[in-house]
mmCIF file of C-alpha atoms in Angstrom:
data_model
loop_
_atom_site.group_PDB
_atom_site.id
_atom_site.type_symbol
_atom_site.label_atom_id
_atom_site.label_comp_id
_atom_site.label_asym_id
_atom_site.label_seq_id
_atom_site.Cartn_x
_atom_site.Cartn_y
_atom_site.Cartn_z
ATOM 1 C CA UNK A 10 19.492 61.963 182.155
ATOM 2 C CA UNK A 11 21.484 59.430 179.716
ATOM 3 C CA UNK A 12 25.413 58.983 180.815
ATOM 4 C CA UNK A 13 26.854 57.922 177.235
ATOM 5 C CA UNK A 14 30.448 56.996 178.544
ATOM 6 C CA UNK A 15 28.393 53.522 179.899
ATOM 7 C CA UNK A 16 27.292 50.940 178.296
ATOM 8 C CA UNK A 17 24.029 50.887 180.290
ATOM 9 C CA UNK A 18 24.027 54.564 179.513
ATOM 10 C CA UNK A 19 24.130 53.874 176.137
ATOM 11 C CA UNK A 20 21.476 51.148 176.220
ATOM 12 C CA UNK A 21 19.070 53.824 177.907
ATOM 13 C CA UNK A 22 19.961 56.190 175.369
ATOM 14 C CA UNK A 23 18.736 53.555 172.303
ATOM 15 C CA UNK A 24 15.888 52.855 174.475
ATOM 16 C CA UNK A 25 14.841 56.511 174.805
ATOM 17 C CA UNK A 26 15.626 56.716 170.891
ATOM 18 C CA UNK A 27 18.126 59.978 171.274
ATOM 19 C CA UNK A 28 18.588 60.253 168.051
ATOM 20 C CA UNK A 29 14.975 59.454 166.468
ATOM 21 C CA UNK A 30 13.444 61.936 168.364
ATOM 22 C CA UNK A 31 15.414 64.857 167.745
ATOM 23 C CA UNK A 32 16.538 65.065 171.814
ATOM 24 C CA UNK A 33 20.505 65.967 171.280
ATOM 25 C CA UNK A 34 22.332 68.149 168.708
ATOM 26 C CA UNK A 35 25.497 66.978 170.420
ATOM 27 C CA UNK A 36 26.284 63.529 171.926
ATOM 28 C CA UNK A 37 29.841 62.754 173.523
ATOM 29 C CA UNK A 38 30.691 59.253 174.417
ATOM 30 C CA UNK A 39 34.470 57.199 174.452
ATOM 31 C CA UNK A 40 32.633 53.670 173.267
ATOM 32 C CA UNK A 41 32.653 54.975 169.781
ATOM 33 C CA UNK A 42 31.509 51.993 168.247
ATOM 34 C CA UNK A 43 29.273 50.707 170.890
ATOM 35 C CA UNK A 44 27.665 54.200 170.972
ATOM 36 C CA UNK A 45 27.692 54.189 166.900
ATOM 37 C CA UNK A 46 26.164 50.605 167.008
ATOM 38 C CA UNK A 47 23.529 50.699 169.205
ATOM 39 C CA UNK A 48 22.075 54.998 169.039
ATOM 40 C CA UNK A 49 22.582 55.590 165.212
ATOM 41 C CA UNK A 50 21.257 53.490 162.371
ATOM 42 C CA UNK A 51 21.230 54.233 158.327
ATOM 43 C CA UNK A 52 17.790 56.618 159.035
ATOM 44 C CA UNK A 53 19.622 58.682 161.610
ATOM 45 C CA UNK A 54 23.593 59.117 161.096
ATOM 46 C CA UNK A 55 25.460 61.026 163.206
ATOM 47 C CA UNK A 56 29.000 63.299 162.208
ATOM 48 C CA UNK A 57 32.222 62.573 164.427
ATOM 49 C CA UNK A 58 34.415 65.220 165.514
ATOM 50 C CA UNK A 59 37.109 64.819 168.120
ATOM 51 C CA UNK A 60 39.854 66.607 169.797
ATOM 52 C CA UNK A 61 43.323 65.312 169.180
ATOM 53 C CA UNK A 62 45.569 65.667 172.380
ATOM 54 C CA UNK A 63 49.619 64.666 172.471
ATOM 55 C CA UNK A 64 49.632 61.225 174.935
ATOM 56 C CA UNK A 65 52.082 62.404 176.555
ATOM 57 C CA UNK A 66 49.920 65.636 177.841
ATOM 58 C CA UNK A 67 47.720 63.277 178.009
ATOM 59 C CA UNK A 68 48.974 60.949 180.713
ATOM 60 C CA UNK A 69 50.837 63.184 182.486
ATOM 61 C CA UNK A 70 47.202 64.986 182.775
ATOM 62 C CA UNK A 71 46.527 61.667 184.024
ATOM 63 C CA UNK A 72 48.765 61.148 186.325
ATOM 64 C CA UNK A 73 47.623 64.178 188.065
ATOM 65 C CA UNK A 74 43.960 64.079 188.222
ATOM 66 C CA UNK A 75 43.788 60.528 189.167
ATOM 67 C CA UNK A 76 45.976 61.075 192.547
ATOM 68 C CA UNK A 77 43.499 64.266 193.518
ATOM 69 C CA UNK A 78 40.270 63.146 191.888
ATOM 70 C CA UNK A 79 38.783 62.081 195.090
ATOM 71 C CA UNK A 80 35.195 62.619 193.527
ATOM 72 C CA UNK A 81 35.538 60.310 190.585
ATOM 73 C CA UNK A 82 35.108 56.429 190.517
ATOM 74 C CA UNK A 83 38.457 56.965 188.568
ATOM 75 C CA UNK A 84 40.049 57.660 191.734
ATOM 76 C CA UNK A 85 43.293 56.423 193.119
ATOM 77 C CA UNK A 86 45.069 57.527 195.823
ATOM 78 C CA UNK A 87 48.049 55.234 195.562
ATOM 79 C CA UNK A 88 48.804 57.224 192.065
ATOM 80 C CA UNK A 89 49.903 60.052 194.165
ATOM 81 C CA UNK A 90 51.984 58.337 195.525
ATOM 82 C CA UNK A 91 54.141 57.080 192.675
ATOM 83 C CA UNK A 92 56.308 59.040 190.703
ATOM 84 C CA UNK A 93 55.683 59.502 187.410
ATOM 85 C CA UNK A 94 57.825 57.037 186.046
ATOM 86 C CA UNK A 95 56.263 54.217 188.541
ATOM 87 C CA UNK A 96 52.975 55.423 187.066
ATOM 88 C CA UNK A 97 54.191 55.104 183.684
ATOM 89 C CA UNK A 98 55.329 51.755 184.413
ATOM 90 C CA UNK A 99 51.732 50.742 186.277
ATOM 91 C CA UNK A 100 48.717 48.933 185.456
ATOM 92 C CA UNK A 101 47.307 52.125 186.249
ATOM 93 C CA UNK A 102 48.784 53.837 182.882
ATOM 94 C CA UNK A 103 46.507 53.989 179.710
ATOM 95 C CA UNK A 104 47.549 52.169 176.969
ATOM 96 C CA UNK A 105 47.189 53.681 173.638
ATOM 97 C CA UNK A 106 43.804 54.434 174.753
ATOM 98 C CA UNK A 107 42.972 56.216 171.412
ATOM 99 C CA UNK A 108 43.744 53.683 169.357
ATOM 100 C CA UNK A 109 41.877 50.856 171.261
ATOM 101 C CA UNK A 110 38.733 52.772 171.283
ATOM 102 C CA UNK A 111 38.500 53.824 167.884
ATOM 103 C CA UNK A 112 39.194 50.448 166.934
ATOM 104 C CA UNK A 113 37.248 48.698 169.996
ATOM 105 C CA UNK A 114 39.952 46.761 171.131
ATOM 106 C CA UNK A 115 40.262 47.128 174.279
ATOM 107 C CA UNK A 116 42.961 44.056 175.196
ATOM 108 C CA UNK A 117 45.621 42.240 173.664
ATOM 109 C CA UNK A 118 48.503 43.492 171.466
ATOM 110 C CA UNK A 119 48.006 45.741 168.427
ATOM 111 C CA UNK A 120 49.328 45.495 165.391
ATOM 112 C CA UNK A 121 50.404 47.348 161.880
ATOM 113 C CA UNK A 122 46.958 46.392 160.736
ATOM 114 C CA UNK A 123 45.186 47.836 163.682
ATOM 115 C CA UNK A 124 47.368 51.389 163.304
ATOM 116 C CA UNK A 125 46.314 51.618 159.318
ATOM 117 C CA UNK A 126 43.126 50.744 160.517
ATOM 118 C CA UNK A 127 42.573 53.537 162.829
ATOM 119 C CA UNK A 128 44.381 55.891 160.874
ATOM 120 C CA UNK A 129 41.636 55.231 158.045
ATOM 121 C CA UNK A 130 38.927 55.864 161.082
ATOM 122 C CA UNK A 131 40.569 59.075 161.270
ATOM 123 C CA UNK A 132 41.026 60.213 157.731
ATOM 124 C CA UNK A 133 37.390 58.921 156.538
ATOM 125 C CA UNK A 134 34.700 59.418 159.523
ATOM 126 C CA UNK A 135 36.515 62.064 161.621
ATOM 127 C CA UNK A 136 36.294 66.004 162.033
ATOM 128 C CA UNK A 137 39.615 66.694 163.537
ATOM 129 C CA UNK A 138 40.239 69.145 166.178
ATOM 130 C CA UNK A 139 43.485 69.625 168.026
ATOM 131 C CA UNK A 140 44.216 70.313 171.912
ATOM 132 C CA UNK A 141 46.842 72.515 171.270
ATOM 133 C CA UNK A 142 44.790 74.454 168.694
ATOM 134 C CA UNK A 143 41.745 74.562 171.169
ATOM 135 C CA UNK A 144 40.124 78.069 169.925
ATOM 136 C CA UNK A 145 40.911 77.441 166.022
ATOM 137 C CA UNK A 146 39.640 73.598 166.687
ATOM 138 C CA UNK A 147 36.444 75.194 168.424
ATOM 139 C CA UNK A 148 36.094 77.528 165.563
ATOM 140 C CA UNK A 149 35.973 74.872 163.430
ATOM 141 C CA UNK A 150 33.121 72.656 164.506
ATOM 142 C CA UNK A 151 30.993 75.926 165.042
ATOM 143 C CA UNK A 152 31.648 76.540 161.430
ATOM 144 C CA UNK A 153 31.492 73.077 160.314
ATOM 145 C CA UNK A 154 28.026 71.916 161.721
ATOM 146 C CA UNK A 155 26.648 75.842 161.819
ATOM 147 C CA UNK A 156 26.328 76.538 165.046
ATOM 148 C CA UNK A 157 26.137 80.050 165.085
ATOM 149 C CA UNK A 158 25.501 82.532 161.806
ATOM 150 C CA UNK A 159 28.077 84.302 160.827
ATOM 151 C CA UNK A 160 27.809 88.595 161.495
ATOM 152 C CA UNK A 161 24.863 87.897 164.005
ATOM 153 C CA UNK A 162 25.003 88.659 167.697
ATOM 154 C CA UNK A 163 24.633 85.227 168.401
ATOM 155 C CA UNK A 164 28.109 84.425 166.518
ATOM 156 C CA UNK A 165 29.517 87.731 169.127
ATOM 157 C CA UNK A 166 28.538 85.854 171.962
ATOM 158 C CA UNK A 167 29.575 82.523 170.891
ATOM 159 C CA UNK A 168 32.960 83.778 170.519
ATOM 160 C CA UNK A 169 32.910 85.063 174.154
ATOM 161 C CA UNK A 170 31.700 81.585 175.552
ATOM 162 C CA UNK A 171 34.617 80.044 173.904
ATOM 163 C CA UNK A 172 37.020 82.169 175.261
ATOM 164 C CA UNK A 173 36.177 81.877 178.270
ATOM 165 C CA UNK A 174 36.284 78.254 178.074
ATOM 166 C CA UNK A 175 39.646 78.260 176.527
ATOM 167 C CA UNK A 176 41.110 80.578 179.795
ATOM 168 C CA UNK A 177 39.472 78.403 182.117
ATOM 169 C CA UNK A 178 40.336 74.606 180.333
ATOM 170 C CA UNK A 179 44.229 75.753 180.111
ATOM 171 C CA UNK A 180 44.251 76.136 183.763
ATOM 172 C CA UNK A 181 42.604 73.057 184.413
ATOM 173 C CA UNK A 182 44.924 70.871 182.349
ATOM 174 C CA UNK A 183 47.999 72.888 183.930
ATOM 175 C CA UNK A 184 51.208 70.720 184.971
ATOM 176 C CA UNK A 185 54.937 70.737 185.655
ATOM 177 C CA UNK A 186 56.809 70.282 181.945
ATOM 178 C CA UNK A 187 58.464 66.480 181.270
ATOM 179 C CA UNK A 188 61.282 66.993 179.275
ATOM 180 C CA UNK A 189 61.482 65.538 175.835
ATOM 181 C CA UNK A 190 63.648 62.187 175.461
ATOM 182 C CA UNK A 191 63.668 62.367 179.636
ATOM 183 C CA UNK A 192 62.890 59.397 181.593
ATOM 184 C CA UNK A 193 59.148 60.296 182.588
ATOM 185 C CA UNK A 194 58.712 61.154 178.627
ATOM 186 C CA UNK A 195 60.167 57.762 177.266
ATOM 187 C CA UNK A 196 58.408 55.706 179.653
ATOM 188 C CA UNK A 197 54.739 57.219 178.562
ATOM 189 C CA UNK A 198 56.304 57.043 174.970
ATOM 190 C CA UNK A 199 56.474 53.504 175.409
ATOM 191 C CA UNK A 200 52.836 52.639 176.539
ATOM 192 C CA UNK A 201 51.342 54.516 173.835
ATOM 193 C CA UNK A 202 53.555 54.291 170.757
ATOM 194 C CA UNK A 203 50.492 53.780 168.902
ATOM 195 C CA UNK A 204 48.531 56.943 170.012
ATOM 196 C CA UNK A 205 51.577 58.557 169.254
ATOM 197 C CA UNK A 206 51.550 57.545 164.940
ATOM 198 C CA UNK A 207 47.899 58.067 165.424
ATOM 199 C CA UNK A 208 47.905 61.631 167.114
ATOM 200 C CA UNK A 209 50.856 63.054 164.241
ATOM 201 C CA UNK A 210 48.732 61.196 161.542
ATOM 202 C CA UNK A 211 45.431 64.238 163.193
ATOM 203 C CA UNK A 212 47.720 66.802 162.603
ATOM 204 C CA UNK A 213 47.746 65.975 159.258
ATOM 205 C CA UNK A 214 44.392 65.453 158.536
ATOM 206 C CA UNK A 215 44.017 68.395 160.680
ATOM 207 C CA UNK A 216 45.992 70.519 158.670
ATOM 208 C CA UNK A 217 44.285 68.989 155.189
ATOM 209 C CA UNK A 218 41.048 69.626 156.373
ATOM 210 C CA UNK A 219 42.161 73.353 157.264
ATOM 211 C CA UNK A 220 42.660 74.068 153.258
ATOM 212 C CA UNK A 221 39.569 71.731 152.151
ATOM 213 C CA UNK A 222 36.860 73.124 154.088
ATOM 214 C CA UNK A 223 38.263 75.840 156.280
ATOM 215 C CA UNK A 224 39.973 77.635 153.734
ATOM 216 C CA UNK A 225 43.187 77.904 155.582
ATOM 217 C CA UNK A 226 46.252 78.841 153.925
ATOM 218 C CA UNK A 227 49.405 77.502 155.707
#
């Protein structure tokens, strides 16, 4: 087994030459560039696609699973005890995680540069999916890297699968509503204005890449 969200995972994965020998159709990993640097080369290139959440889902998400996720290293049981707010305000609240990672920098403060930057990441190298458009998102990268044939029973049963995996992640991800402009909102707001740009800038590209390849009228 290869964990590709660790750097030692991804150094086993290299080593075991993933790519080269035709192991994995699909490879998911948050060290984008690490992963891009050190598993693909200019013989074997790989296609991004992600799925675009709003940070403030996203935290608030968060928030939640880290004060209950007793089985994850993640794990921290003084998060349930702050309110959300406190959280917001903690070393314990991601900071325009998105951004960083595309971008690989992980520290320090980001600037105008960095946000063009990532929004070019985006726009060039990036098949865009959208959390709140899981199924047509899902749709798309079956499409896109022809997963299933259209008309065949295999496409009928794909279509199941993915519903069923739509029901079941919408329950998963389930949480009281923050109020927009509120108190919890603005204080997640404010630790992520970056992911913020970045995540309207998706639904752009999102929506551009619906009428370019998708052939979505909207």
């Amino acid at each position: 087994n290869v964990d590709t969200n660790t750097l030692s995972g991804i150094e086993r994965a290299s080593e075991l030459k993933l790519v080269h020998e035709r192991m994995a159709d699909i490879m998911v990993s948050p060290l984008v560039n690490d992963f891009a640097k050190n598993v693909f080369n200019e013989d074997h290139m790989g296609r991004m696609f992600a799925l675009f959440r709003h940070p403030v889902d996203r935290a608030i998400s968060m928030y939640y699973y880290l004060g209950t996720a007793s089985w994850d290293p993640l794990f921290n049981p003084k998060v349930k005890q702050m309110t959300l707010v406190e959280y917001a305000k903690s070393a314990s609240m991601e900071n325009n995680w998105v951004t960083r990672f595309l971008l690989n920098k992980l520290s320090g403060p980001l600037k105008k540069d960095d946000m063009r930057a990532a929004k070019e990441v985006v726009r060039k190298k990036v098949l865009v999916g959208l959390f709140d458009e899981i199924e047509g998102s899902m749709a798309r990268f079956e499409k896109y890297f022809g997963w299933t044939q259209p008309g065949t029973e295999d496409e009928a049963d794909t279509g199941k699968c993915r519903k069923a995996i739509v029901e079941a992640w919408d329950k998963r991800h389930d949480h009281p509503p923050v109020s927009q402009g509120g108190p919890e909102w603005n204080a997640i707001v404010a630790a992520n204005r970056f992911d913020l740009e970045l995540y309207q800038y998706a639904k752009l590209v999102y929506k551009y890449q619906g009428k370019t390849f998708f052939n979505v009228v909207a």
